[in-house]
CSV table of C-alpha atoms in Angstrom, one decimal:
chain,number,residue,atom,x,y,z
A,1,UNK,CA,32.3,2.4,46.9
A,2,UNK,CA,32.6,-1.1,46.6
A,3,UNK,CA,31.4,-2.4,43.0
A,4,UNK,CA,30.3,-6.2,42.3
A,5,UNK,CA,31.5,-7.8,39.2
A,6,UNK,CA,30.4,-11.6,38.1
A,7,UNK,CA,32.6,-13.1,35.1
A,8,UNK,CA,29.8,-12.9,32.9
A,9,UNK,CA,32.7,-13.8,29.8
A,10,UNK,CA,34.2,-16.3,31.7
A,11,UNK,CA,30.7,-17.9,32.0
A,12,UNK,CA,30.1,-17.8,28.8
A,13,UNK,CA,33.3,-19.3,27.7
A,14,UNK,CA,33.4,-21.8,30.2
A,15,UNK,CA,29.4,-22.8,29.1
A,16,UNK,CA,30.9,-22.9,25.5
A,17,UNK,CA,33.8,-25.2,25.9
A,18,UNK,CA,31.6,-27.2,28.2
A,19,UNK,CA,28.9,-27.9,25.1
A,20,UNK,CA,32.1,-28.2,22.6
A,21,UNK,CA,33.5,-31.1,24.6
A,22,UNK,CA,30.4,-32.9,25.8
A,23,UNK,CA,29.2,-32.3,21.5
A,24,UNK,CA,32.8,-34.0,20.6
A,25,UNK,CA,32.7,-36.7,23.0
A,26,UNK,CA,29.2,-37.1,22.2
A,27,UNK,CA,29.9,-37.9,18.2
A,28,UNK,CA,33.3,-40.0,19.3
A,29,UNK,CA,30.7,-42.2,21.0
A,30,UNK,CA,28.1,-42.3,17.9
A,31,UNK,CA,31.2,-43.2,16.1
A,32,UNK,CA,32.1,-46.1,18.9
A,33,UNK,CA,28.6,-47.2,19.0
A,34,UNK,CA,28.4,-48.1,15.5
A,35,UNK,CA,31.6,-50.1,15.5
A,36,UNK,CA,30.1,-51.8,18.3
A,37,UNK,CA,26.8,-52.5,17.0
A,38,UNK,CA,28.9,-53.7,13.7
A,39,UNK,CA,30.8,-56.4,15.9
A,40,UNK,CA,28.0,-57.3,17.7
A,41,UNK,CA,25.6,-57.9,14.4
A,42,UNK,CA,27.2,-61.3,13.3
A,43,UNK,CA,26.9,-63.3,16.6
A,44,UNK,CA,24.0,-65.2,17.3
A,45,UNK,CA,20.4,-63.7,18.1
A,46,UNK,CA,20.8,-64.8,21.8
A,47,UNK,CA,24.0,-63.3,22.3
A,48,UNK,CA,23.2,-60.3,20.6
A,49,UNK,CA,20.5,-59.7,23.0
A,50,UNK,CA,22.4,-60.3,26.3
A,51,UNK,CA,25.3,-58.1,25.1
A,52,UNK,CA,22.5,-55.5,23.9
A,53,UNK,CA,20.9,-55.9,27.5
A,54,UNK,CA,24.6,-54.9,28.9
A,55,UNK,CA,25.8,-52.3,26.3
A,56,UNK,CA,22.4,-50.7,26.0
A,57,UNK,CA,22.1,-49.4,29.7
A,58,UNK,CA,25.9,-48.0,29.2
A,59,UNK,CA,25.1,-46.1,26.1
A,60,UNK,CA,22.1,-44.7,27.8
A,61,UNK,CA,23.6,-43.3,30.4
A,62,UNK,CA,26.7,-41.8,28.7
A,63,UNK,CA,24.2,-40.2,26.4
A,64,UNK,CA,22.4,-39.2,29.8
A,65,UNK,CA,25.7,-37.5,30.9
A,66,UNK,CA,26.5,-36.1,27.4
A,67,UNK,CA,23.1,-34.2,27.7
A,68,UNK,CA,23.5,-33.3,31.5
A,69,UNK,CA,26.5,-31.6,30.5
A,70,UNK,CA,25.0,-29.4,27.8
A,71,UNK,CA,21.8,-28.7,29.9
A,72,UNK,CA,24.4,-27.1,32.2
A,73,UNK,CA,26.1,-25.2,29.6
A,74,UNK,CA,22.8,-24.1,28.5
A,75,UNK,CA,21.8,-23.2,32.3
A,76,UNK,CA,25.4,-21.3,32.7
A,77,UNK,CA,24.8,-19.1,29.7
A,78,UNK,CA,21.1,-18.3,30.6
A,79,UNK,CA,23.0,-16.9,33.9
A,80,UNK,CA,25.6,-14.9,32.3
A,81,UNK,CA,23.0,-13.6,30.0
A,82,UNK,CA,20.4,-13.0,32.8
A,83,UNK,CA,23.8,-11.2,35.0
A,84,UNK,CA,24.0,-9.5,31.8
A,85,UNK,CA,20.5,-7.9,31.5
A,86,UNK,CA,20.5,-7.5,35.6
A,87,UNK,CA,23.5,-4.9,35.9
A,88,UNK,CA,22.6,-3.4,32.7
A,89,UNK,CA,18.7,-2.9,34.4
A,90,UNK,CA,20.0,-1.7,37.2
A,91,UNK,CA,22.3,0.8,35.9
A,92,UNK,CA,19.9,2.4,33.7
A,93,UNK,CA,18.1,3.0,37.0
A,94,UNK,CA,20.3,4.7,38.6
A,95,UNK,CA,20.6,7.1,35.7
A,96,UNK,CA,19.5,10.7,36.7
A,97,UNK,CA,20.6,10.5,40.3
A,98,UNK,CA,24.1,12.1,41.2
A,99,UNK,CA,26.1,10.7,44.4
């Protein structure tokens, strides 16, 4: 008899590191975007506004990837959980029968 395992653990752990680093990459950049905002601040209203027109778009997007990654995370555990529940449904109905 052949039997099917999925790495529900290594799912899980994977999904976990996956949210860890996207969550410390995430604050690095809150930190970065302050120090840029700080710099920025001082110069004149019209430069301020080009290089917010620039920077603004980058920040959005990082933030964009930042959350892609954790939606997957999210998604990854949701499967290992849902893998989980499936073998442990299906066991319980084979309970009763002998082979």
């Amino acid at each position: 008899m052949t039997s099917i395992n999925y790495p529900v653990d290594n799912m899980r752990l994977t999904a976990r590191k996956i949210r860890d680093d996207a969550t410390n990459h995430l604050q690095q950049h809150e930190t970065h975007w302050s120090q840029v905002q700080a710099c920025i601040s001082p110069l004149p209203g019209f430069m301020q506004s080009s290089l917010n027109l620039v920077l603004s778009k980058y920040d959005q997007r990082l933030r964009q990837s930042f959350q892609a990654q954790m939606d997957y995370a999210t998604w990854l555990e949701g499967a290992a959980n849902t893998m989980n529940g499936l073998d442990l449904d299906v066991s319980k109905s084979f309970k009763g029968f002998s082979f």
